[in-house]
XYZ file of C-alpha atoms in Angstrom:
680
model
C -18.516 -24.454 6.121
C -20.935 -21.535 6.099
C -18.707 -19.577 8.490
C -16.173 -18.780 5.792
C -18.932 -17.436 3.541
C -20.045 -15.076 6.298
C -16.474 -13.910 6.859
C -16.015 -13.085 3.174
C -19.414 -11.710 2.191
C -20.414 -9.708 5.286
C -17.996 -6.875 4.371
C -19.428 -6.816 0.832
C -22.980 -6.582 2.151
C -21.960 -3.798 4.535
C -20.198 -1.931 1.717
C -23.334 -2.083 -0.443
C -25.547 -0.834 2.395
C -23.238 2.049 3.294
C -22.371 2.925 -0.289
C -25.869 2.801 -1.773
C -27.565 4.154 1.343
C -24.945 6.875 1.772
C -26.415 10.052 3.267
C -29.910 8.615 3.156
C -29.077 6.315 6.084
C -26.719 8.829 7.694
C -23.202 8.716 9.102
C -23.912 6.713 12.237
C -25.836 3.934 10.492
C -23.212 3.571 7.754
C -20.391 3.418 10.282
C -22.274 1.030 12.560
C -23.162 -1.434 9.781
C -19.664 -1.609 8.300
C -17.850 -1.741 11.647
C -20.188 -4.398 13.050
C -19.768 -6.532 9.920
C -15.988 -6.404 10.231
C -15.980 -7.240 13.924
C -18.240 -10.234 13.230
C -15.879 -11.395 10.467
C -12.948 -10.948 12.831
C -14.685 -12.877 15.616
C -15.364 -15.751 13.197
C -11.794 -15.749 11.809
C -9.905 -16.230 15.065
C -11.469 -19.624 15.951
C -10.500 -20.912 12.492
C -6.903 -19.771 13.026
C -6.751 -21.218 16.542
C -8.139 -24.542 15.329
C -5.274 -24.826 12.836
C -2.875 -23.689 15.539
C -4.057 -26.500 17.796
C -3.925 -29.071 15.003
C -7.683 -29.684 15.118
C -8.535 -28.506 11.604
C -7.829 -29.685 8.076
C -7.767 -27.817 4.791
C -11.044 -27.710 2.905
C -12.634 -26.001 -0.072
C -16.081 -24.413 0.146
C -17.769 -24.090 -3.301
C -19.747 -20.933 -4.030
C -20.777 -21.160 -7.703
C -19.574 -21.850 -11.241
C -17.595 -18.780 -12.251
C -16.410 -19.209 -15.861
C -16.950 -21.984 -18.413
C -15.352 -21.322 -21.797
C -13.885 -24.159 -23.823
C -11.211 -25.845 -21.730
C -11.307 -23.051 -19.147
C -13.402 -24.059 -16.157
C -13.168 -21.735 -13.154
C -15.021 -22.548 -9.962
C -15.655 -19.788 -7.446
C -14.596 -21.593 -4.291
C -13.179 -20.538 -0.946
C -10.037 -22.417 0.135
C -9.500 -22.640 3.887
C -6.103 -23.906 5.025
C -3.414 -22.690 7.411
C -2.140 -20.032 5.020
C -5.676 -18.723 4.515
C -6.376 -18.804 8.269
C -3.325 -16.628 8.975
C -4.384 -14.085 6.353
C -8.007 -14.085 7.555
C -6.847 -13.100 11.034
C -4.519 -10.409 9.703
C -7.045 -8.857 7.309
C -10.137 -8.905 9.532
C -8.323 -7.888 12.728
C -6.592 -4.879 11.216
C -9.621 -3.880 9.150
C -12.040 -4.030 12.084
C -9.706 -1.913 14.234
C -9.210 0.566 11.389
C -12.996 0.858 11.033
C -13.292 1.633 14.741
C -10.348 4.044 14.630
C -11.972 5.893 11.721
C -14.976 6.749 13.916
C -12.731 9.248 15.661
C -10.307 10.184 12.893
C -12.957 10.854 10.229
C -15.600 12.264 12.590
C -15.629 15.678 10.901
C -15.527 14.455 7.307
C -18.763 15.081 5.361
C -18.408 11.876 3.288
C -18.159 9.277 6.036
C -20.580 6.731 4.480
C -18.542 6.722 1.275
C -15.305 6.266 3.226
C -16.580 3.352 5.280
C -18.096 1.748 2.175
C -14.698 1.910 0.464
C -13.007 0.381 3.525
C -15.432 -2.545 3.579
C -15.210 -3.014 -0.189
C -11.442 -3.209 0.093
C -11.716 -5.791 2.868
C -14.061 -7.961 0.777
C -11.659 -7.862 -2.182
C -8.724 -8.772 0.058
C -10.658 -11.670 1.558
C -11.496 -12.865 -1.952
C -7.797 -12.807 -2.752
C -6.631 -14.806 0.274
C -9.379 -17.445 -0.009
C -8.852 -17.995 -3.746
C -8.717 -21.572 -4.950
C -7.761 -20.548 -8.495
C -5.519 -17.938 -10.086
C -8.464 -16.284 -11.823
C -10.268 -15.809 -8.515
C -7.052 -14.511 -6.981
C -6.755 -12.051 -9.872
C -10.335 -10.933 -9.241
C -9.453 -10.047 -5.650
C -6.108 -8.670 -6.819
C -7.813 -6.144 -9.097
C -10.493 -5.458 -6.486
C -7.978 -4.283 -3.908
C -6.345 -2.181 -6.621
C -9.657 -0.473 -7.337
C -10.399 0.088 -3.654
C -6.872 1.392 -3.140
C -7.398 3.921 -5.940
C -10.677 5.073 -4.384
C -9.223 5.364 -0.873
C -5.947 7.068 -1.805
C -7.912 9.635 -3.805
C -10.702 9.863 -1.238
C -10.058 13.584 -0.738
C -10.453 14.198 -4.459
C -10.547 17.970 -3.995
C -6.767 17.786 -3.400
C -4.794 17.591 -6.680
C -1.989 15.753 -4.868
C -4.422 13.031 -3.736
C -5.743 12.578 -7.277
C -2.213 12.388 -8.663
C -1.211 9.819 -6.015
C -4.272 7.678 -6.744
C -3.578 7.694 -10.477
C 0.093 6.907 -9.874
C -0.789 3.927 -7.677
C -3.289 2.682 -10.254
C -0.907 3.005 -13.220
C 2.148 1.490 -11.505
C 0.079 -1.440 -10.271
C -1.225 -2.001 -13.795
C 2.361 -2.641 -14.881
C 2.725 -5.368 -12.283
C -0.760 -6.711 -12.964
C 0.090 -7.065 -16.655
C 2.939 -9.377 -15.691
C 0.622 -11.289 -13.350
C -1.996 -11.709 -16.094
C 0.668 -12.950 -18.526
C 1.724 -15.424 -15.854
C -1.852 -16.683 -15.509
C -2.168 -17.043 -19.291
C 1.117 -18.942 -19.359
C 0.048 -21.225 -16.521
C -3.182 -22.090 -18.342
C -1.264 -22.656 -21.563
C 1.141 -25.062 -19.838
C -1.054 -26.813 -17.289
C -4.465 -26.485 -18.927
C -5.985 -25.294 -15.659
C -5.959 -22.304 -13.308
C -6.828 -24.350 -10.216
C -4.014 -23.760 -7.709
C -4.002 -27.311 -6.224
C -3.952 -28.869 -9.699
C -1.126 -26.561 -10.812
C 1.031 -27.368 -7.780
C 0.370 -31.092 -8.172
C 1.382 -31.116 -11.842
C 4.309 -28.684 -11.561
C 7.110 -31.217 -10.784
C 6.388 -32.951 -14.089
C 7.383 -29.785 -15.975
C 10.711 -29.260 -14.200
C 13.441 -28.899 -16.816
C 11.054 -28.330 -19.730
C 11.259 -25.241 -21.952
C 8.731 -22.979 -23.620
C 8.949 -20.470 -26.458
C 8.838 -16.817 -25.386
C 9.746 -13.802 -27.558
C 11.633 -16.040 -29.959
C 13.692 -17.843 -27.290
C 13.437 -21.168 -25.491
C 13.152 -20.509 -21.757
C 12.750 -22.816 -18.790
C 8.986 -23.164 -18.364
C 8.746 -22.900 -14.571
C 11.251 -20.031 -14.442
C 9.303 -17.991 -16.978
C 5.981 -18.557 -15.225
C 7.403 -17.723 -11.800
C 9.087 -14.525 -13.021
C 5.874 -13.300 -14.667
C 3.891 -14.049 -11.521
C 6.553 -12.355 -9.383
C 6.280 -9.172 -11.471
C 2.685 -8.978 -10.271
C 3.881 -9.419 -6.699
C 6.457 -6.651 -7.176
C 3.766 -4.164 -8.172
C 1.313 -4.994 -5.399
C 3.981 -5.271 -2.696
C 5.974 -2.209 -3.829
C 9.287 -3.885 -4.594
C 12.178 -1.920 -6.079
C 11.278 -0.691 -9.546
C 7.537 -0.769 -8.944
C 7.686 0.856 -5.508
C 7.188 4.505 -6.430
C 3.440 4.514 -5.747
C 3.680 3.537 -2.075
C 5.115 6.746 -0.509
C 2.786 8.948 -2.542
C -0.164 6.856 -1.363
C 0.225 8.590 2.009
C -2.008 11.311 0.512
C -4.980 9.205 1.597
C -6.416 9.431 5.128
C -4.188 7.827 7.772
C -6.579 4.889 8.437
C -6.161 4.016 4.763
C -2.392 3.928 5.211
C -2.754 1.530 8.127
C -5.223 -0.747 6.340
C -3.789 -0.890 2.846
C -0.146 0.063 3.054
C 0.852 -1.512 6.341
C -0.893 -4.802 6.900
C -3.030 -6.019 4.025
C -2.832 -5.041 0.356
C 0.935 -4.657 0.194
C 1.336 -8.144 1.639
C -0.710 -9.684 -1.189
C 2.447 -10.270 -3.234
C 4.134 -12.080 -0.341
C 1.019 -14.206 0.124
C 0.914 -15.092 -3.565
C 4.565 -16.205 -3.615
C 4.012 -18.310 -0.492
C 0.795 -19.801 -1.889
C 2.685 -20.822 -5.034
C 5.892 -21.694 -3.151
C 6.010 -25.329 -4.428
C 6.102 -23.866 -7.951
C 8.831 -21.326 -7.095
C 10.916 -24.028 -5.428
C 11.317 -25.721 -8.820
C 13.242 -22.749 -10.252
C 16.521 -21.623 -8.700
C 16.636 -18.621 -11.021
C 13.205 -17.436 -9.855
C 13.989 -17.861 -6.146
C 17.308 -16.040 -6.575
C 15.489 -13.217 -8.331
C 13.008 -12.986 -5.449
C 15.904 -12.943 -2.979
C 17.914 -10.231 -4.717
C 14.909 -7.997 -5.417
C 13.754 -8.326 -1.799
C 17.219 -7.542 -0.442
C 17.617 -4.542 -2.766
C 14.215 -3.221 -1.719
C 15.029 -3.620 1.978
C 18.257 -1.680 1.523
C 16.807 1.037 -0.708
C 13.794 1.809 1.446
C 15.796 1.756 4.682
C 18.309 4.285 3.346
C 15.577 6.633 2.102
C 13.683 6.368 5.391
C 16.618 7.949 7.241
C 16.107 11.335 5.560
C 12.318 11.715 5.364
C 10.634 14.322 7.562
C 6.965 13.452 6.946
C 6.008 11.059 9.754
C 3.798 8.946 7.473
C 6.423 8.707 4.734
C 9.009 7.429 7.204
C 6.637 4.621 8.159
C 5.756 4.048 4.489
C 9.402 3.478 3.553
C 9.693 1.283 6.621
C 6.845 -0.812 5.214
C 8.595 -1.053 1.861
C 11.783 -2.204 3.600
C 10.021 -4.823 5.723
C 8.300 -6.202 2.625
C 11.771 -6.672 1.192
C 12.617 -8.793 4.247
C 9.571 -10.972 3.610
C 10.476 -11.512 -0.030
C 14.090 -12.494 0.476
C 12.930 -14.817 3.248
C 10.699 -16.508 0.678
C 13.519 -16.469 -1.872
C 15.847 -18.316 0.500
C 13.184 -20.954 1.188
C 12.057 -19.672 4.605
C 8.394 -19.302 3.654
C 7.268 -19.892 7.249
C 9.502 -17.042 8.431
C 8.169 -14.788 5.646
C 4.582 -15.418 6.738
C 5.528 -15.030 10.405
C 6.989 -11.584 9.707
C 3.892 -10.734 7.662
C 1.791 -11.722 10.679
C 3.735 -9.753 13.310
C 4.356 -6.825 10.960
C 0.604 -6.382 10.570
C 0.271 -5.598 14.264
C 3.214 -3.303 14.877
C 3.078 -1.471 11.545
C -0.677 -0.836 11.824
C 0.069 0.376 15.359
C 2.733 2.785 14.090
C 0.486 4.147 11.334
C -2.498 4.622 13.631
C -0.198 6.104 16.259
C 1.099 8.535 13.648
C -2.522 9.391 12.864
C -3.077 10.148 16.540
C -0.047 12.451 16.501
C -1.277 14.184 13.338
C -4.717 14.550 14.918
C -3.149 16.132 18.002
C -1.003 18.467 15.896
C -3.853 19.793 13.759
C -2.883 17.695 10.691
C 0.761 18.765 10.685
C 2.813 15.815 9.379
C 6.334 17.270 9.390
C 8.303 15.910 12.350
C 10.502 19.011 12.355
C 7.524 20.861 13.867
C 6.889 18.369 16.656
C 8.915 17.817 19.821
C 8.078 17.208 23.487
C 4.753 15.486 22.752
C 5.182 12.616 25.229
C 3.860 14.840 28.016
C 0.798 15.913 26.026
C -0.262 12.622 24.425
C 1.194 9.960 26.752
C -1.054 7.094 25.591
C -0.058 7.607 21.972
C 3.577 7.913 23.043
C 3.639 4.562 24.826
C 1.740 2.867 21.995
C 4.273 4.093 19.429
C 7.100 3.112 21.771
C 5.725 -0.436 21.756
C 5.550 -0.379 17.962
C 9.111 0.922 17.728
C 10.419 -1.708 20.144
C 8.693 -4.314 17.967
C 9.972 -3.136 14.588
C 13.534 -2.655 15.820
C 13.528 -6.154 17.315
C 14.163 -5.522 21.001
C 14.437 -8.689 23.073
C 16.649 -11.098 24.989
C 17.410 -14.505 23.481
C 15.668 -17.269 25.355
C 13.774 -14.867 27.629
C 11.350 -12.520 25.864
C 11.216 -10.195 22.906
C 8.804 -7.922 21.099
C 7.163 -9.140 17.886
C 9.913 -8.178 15.441
C 12.569 -9.769 17.650
C 11.251 -13.197 16.690
C 10.114 -12.687 13.101
C 12.744 -10.322 11.675
C 15.612 -12.066 13.444
C 14.318 -15.390 12.117
C 14.550 -14.058 8.557
C 18.116 -12.852 9.098
C 19.160 -16.192 10.604
C 17.407 -18.170 7.844
C 19.205 -16.173 5.148
C 22.534 -17.060 6.773
C 21.542 -20.687 7.307
C 20.477 -21.155 3.676
C 24.152 -21.426 2.705
C 23.607 -19.984 -0.778
C 25.336 -17.007 -2.350
C 22.019 -15.166 -2.618
C 21.303 -15.961 1.030
C 24.703 -14.593 2.072
C 24.054 -11.331 0.237
C 20.587 -11.112 1.786
C 22.029 -11.712 5.266
C 24.555 -8.877 4.909
C 21.953 -6.511 3.514
C 19.444 -7.486 6.212
C 21.846 -6.702 9.044
C 22.714 -3.301 7.581
C 19.029 -2.561 6.895
C 18.273 -3.496 10.519
C 20.797 -0.856 11.606
C 19.077 1.766 9.449
C 15.650 0.597 10.650
C 16.687 1.148 14.245
C 18.110 4.572 13.414
C 15.106 5.993 11.542
C 12.595 4.426 13.941
C 14.218 5.977 17.007
C 14.780 9.193 15.055
C 11.005 9.363 14.593
C 10.434 8.825 18.329
C 13.016 11.423 19.387
C 11.896 14.094 16.895
C 8.244 13.598 17.777
C 8.149 13.013 21.513
C 11.411 14.394 22.928
C 13.240 17.698 22.922
C 11.728 21.151 22.994
C 8.412 21.894 21.252
C 8.943 23.320 17.763
C 5.291 23.990 17.012
C 5.679 27.756 16.621
C 7.554 27.161 13.352
C 4.555 25.495 11.715
C 1.991 27.588 9.864
C -0.643 24.884 10.465
C -0.113 25.027 14.206
C -0.044 28.827 14.204
C -3.405 28.940 12.455
C -4.793 26.290 14.797
C -3.629 28.208 17.847
C -4.958 31.480 16.506
C -8.351 29.980 15.645
C -8.666 28.147 18.944
C -7.354 30.778 21.307
C -7.633 34.059 19.465
C -10.191 35.422 21.944
C -8.329 34.802 25.194
C -4.676 35.006 24.197
C -3.905 38.000 26.381
C -5.129 36.211 29.462
C -2.939 33.138 28.836
C 0.435 34.560 27.793
C 2.353 37.529 26.562
C 2.027 39.000 23.058
C 4.615 38.148 20.440
C 5.504 40.392 17.530
C 2.784 38.819 15.376
C 0.096 39.744 17.826
C -0.598 36.106 18.848
C -0.396 34.942 22.406
C 2.778 33.029 23.079
C 3.339 30.737 26.022
C 6.677 30.407 27.721
C 7.539 27.352 25.592
C 6.980 29.314 22.372
C 3.995 27.276 21.202
C 1.614 30.152 20.500
C -0.848 28.896 23.080
C -1.539 25.613 21.247
C -1.750 22.543 23.440
C -1.939 19.094 21.787
C -4.564 16.794 23.217
C -5.001 13.043 23.301
C -7.193 11.408 20.657
C -10.785 10.314 21.385
C -11.556 6.846 22.737
C -12.455 5.216 19.371
C -8.893 6.007 18.244
C -7.211 4.861 21.454
C -8.894 1.449 21.765
C -7.370 0.142 18.488
C -3.988 1.453 19.635
C -4.316 -0.527 22.864
C -5.275 -3.750 21.061
C -2.490 -3.424 18.498
C -0.009 -2.680 21.280
C -0.815 -6.068 22.805
C -0.172 -7.672 19.413
C 3.117 -5.793 18.965
C 4.304 -7.012 22.367
C 3.122 -10.630 22.432
C 2.482 -11.799 18.824
C 6.057 -12.939 18.313
C 6.465 -14.630 21.674
C 3.115 -16.380 21.497
C 3.287 -17.833 17.979
C 6.938 -18.251 16.968
C 7.028 -21.993 17.688
C 4.054 -22.669 15.412
C 5.274 -20.499 12.535
C 9.005 -21.279 12.467
C 9.590 -24.266 14.740
C 11.269 -27.131 12.892
C 8.736 -29.786 13.944
C 5.856 -27.577 15.098
C 5.965 -25.546 11.879
C 5.585 -28.597 9.646
C 2.524 -29.661 11.626
C 1.069 -26.148 11.656
C 1.418 -25.366 7.941
C 0.063 -28.784 6.851
C 1.523 -28.458 3.377
C -0.188 -25.124 2.618
C 3.259 -23.787 1.684
C 6.682 -25.294 0.982
C 7.886 -25.499 4.585
C 11.569 -26.466 4.840
C 11.990 -28.098 8.257
C 15.722 -28.642 7.660
C 16.252 -24.916 7.029
C 14.236 -24.033 10.118
C 16.356 -26.434 12.170
C 19.560 -24.973 10.699
C 18.249 -21.479 11.439
C 18.117 -22.267 15.151
C 21.665 -23.691 15.053
C 23.485 -20.682 13.550
C 26.448 -19.202 15.481
C 25.701 -16.963 18.438
C 27.174 -13.922 16.710
C 24.659 -14.344 13.883
C 21.841 -14.541 16.423
C 23.127 -11.392 18.149
C 23.813 -9.424 14.958
C 20.338 -7.882 14.746
C 20.404 -6.912 18.423
C 23.882 -5.380 18.119
C 22.941 -3.183 15.161
C 19.645 -2.272 16.856
C 21.560 -0.893 19.834
C 24.005 0.864 17.514
C 21.169 2.511 15.556
C 19.515 3.610 18.791
C 22.796 5.098 20.022
C 23.364 7.029 16.783
C 19.802 8.399 16.817
C 20.095 9.407 20.495
C 23.433 11.106 19.856
C 22.138 13.040 16.818
C 18.675 14.037 18.024
C 18.991 14.228 21.810
C 22.631 14.675 22.838
C 23.890 16.980 20.065
C 21.173 18.163 17.714
C 23.686 19.927 15.439
C 24.990 16.617 14.096
C 22.321 16.150 11.362
C 22.948 19.632 9.919
C 26.707 19.110 10.025
C 26.373 15.739 8.329
C 24.243 17.119 5.489
C 26.703 20.000 5.052
C 29.646 17.567 4.913
C 27.970 15.042 2.596
C 25.436 17.078 0.574
C 25.466 14.695 -2.418
C 24.672 11.659 -0.262
C 21.936 13.545 1.572
C 20.303 14.796 -1.622
C 20.533 11.334 -3.180
C 18.661 9.784 -0.265
C 16.274 12.712 0.180
C 15.285 12.423 -3.476
C 14.681 8.665 -3.109
C 17.592 7.618 -5.324
C 15.981 9.775 -8.061
C 13.654 6.969 -9.141
C 10.781 9.378 -9.757
C 12.986 11.695 -11.776
C 14.304 8.747 -13.793
C 10.810 7.468 -14.572
C 9.713 11.003 -15.396
C 12.542 11.264 -17.928
C 12.139 7.796 -19.456
C 8.378 7.285 -19.402
C 6.353 10.347 -18.394
C 7.894 13.028 -20.629
C 7.991 10.841 -23.777
C 4.389 9.795 -23.115
C 3.309 13.414 -22.735
C 5.236 14.354 -25.889
C 3.609 11.555 -27.864
C 0.204 12.414 -26.464
C 0.657 16.065 -27.374
C 1.680 15.135 -30.944
C -1.334 12.856 -31.350
C -3.566 15.541 -29.875
C -2.360 18.522 -31.901
C -1.307 16.870 -35.161
C -3.508 13.819 -35.221
C -6.711 14.701 -33.414
C -7.023 18.435 -34.080
C -4.822 18.711 -37.199
C -6.173 15.720 -39.100
C -9.304 14.148 -37.651
C -11.030 17.348 -36.576
C -9.842 19.270 -39.635
C -11.235 16.809 -42.139
C -13.878 15.277 -39.902
C -16.106 17.299 -37.542
C -14.571 20.678 -38.332
C -14.423 19.962 -42.081
C -18.058 18.849 -42.233
C -19.092 21.853 -40.162
C -17.256 24.164 -42.573
C -19.054 22.617 -45.591
C -22.418 23.071 -43.882
C -21.531 26.664 -42.949
C -20.469 27.653 -46.471
C -23.477 25.859 -47.986
C -25.839 27.684 -45.669
C -24.276 31.021 -46.567
C -24.792 30.255 -50.262
C -28.385 29.202 -49.644
C -29.070 32.408 -47.730
C -28.242 34.442 -50.845
C -31.183 32.805 -52.611
C -33.586 33.621 -49.775
C -33.932 37.401 -50.504
C -37.603 37.741 -49.527
C -38.531 39.557 -52.785
C -41.385 38.166 -54.987
C -39.689 38.949 -58.287
C -36.592 36.975 -57.195
C -38.674 33.885 -56.500
C -40.578 34.399 -59.836
C -37.259 34.631 -61.672
C -36.028 31.409 -60.072
C -39.290 29.675 -60.948
C -38.942 30.858 -64.548
C -35.411 29.511 -64.721
C -36.707 26.240 -63.404
C -39.438 26.015 -66.020
C -36.973 26.845 -68.801
C -34.619 24.221 -67.532
C -37.361 21.608 -67.299
C -38.629 22.443 -70.824
C -35.120 22.194 -72.228
C -34.613 18.793 -70.566
C -37.988 17.546 -71.903
C -37.247 18.630 -75.499
C -33.784 17.087 -75.480
C -35.276 13.821 -74.278
């Protein structure tokens, strides 16, 4: 199947052309090549997905070349195409192609556009390598590739110290997870003698109940391997403990946030767990760990999202929370529901990120929602697009009639957790319902602060400068003078009027809006239907038809729980940010400790700074001052230099320039030579 090769390698070719050509080929050519390549890959991916959806395709492996041959290790570079791959191909290429198009407008004034588009395409190639992997080594190759591209894109504006720090933080934290993943791969090869995913899954049942030595203890073999592999998933998918890089990654351009941190890279961990689901199903300890970590992440991120004021950080914590949903769905055995939420989440979360970018573009790069307000009249298209995304993420819908994307996928996860009947599933169900309440609250809070109420733009220095720069010459004709000397309109906005984004930014919003509205309704039978799901997935993951059937038979109150808390969260947000806007200030004054705890993200950064960063800096400083400068330099380079310096000073004393001095030295030499000769 040559089509799959085109899908995977076209983005790489485009990245090489744009990256190596750079300014030599110009902005337009670089953007055109990369965007066209992604749209071609997207156009080729959808027929593959639809063929699996219609039951007309079967899994196959397309060989590329021999990758590694070393002793017993034989790694083939091959592209696996099955239902799981087809779903990820659609997600990756669709979002990436729309992000490329969106970036035409968003990055239009950036001087390094070829480099940006090259990074985007390089990231897409690495992600496609990951999702088409037929072996763990090939998956790790793509895994590290997206990590590299993420580092380059987060730190794209390298002139900003905060962007550099965020890029390094993402790189370092992911290395922790990747170390666990690499140990898992080593362990798998040690146990199974292969890194081929089909061979591993086929042989895995034979190792159920066996033990292996690790750190001086005997541990269940499958449990150990699954936990090590899951650590890698925790880092890439920002689960609690290895999540700290994700919010800071918002320092990158907004299209990067939509591509990497909403729909693609952060879902790599979920994909890996689902790909290896037959292995995870053999260890109850591992699946319980996945469930509890996912539930804890969903709760943590949802609570923190309620206090954030940066529009991108709110959506970033929302992403972290939704990834938690996907993981505890996988932990409870609902792998189809986990992938369904991954699929729908790609559309509505990319929509929310790109919509936020449109808002930031309209507000002259101001990201603090406290300085927004009343924007629905100024940027109506963006408003309705973000409304669609919010309706999707909060799960608005009517049972048996119609619902937005999240209504089908997120509710399915909640119902599956209840239907699993396990203790871990019960905990996940309770956490999921409460997290859904918080999700509704902070999502509608974002909408109300941004698009409703009175404009608060005059409080922002960014907006003041924008208004002054744009209208400084005709302020007196448009309004009355304020005490700063700027023109001020009747609404107090200093003459600044937000404007809708250009067409290249609005078209992706329109397409993603369609996905946010219809993706759940159109595909829920195939992804999570008891009979349809088994036929659709074709064994590409451990699909539990009995659980899916039980999920549809849960009590009505369980089915309505997500809708009830969604309405409650909406009501609380409306009351606090529309009806009585003094409530948030009164709440923070009444519960300052709770507010500070959530505002400071449960103090995870401070804890890591105390435990890891400060001791590392202290050790580094000791090695630098005492070891490097005090010992190595003192007795090495500096010591040798001192010997040369003193020797040269001594030699200079012999170079007087007087003839009698040289004659005297020659005489001493002759006397010395004669003495030596006579003594011999």
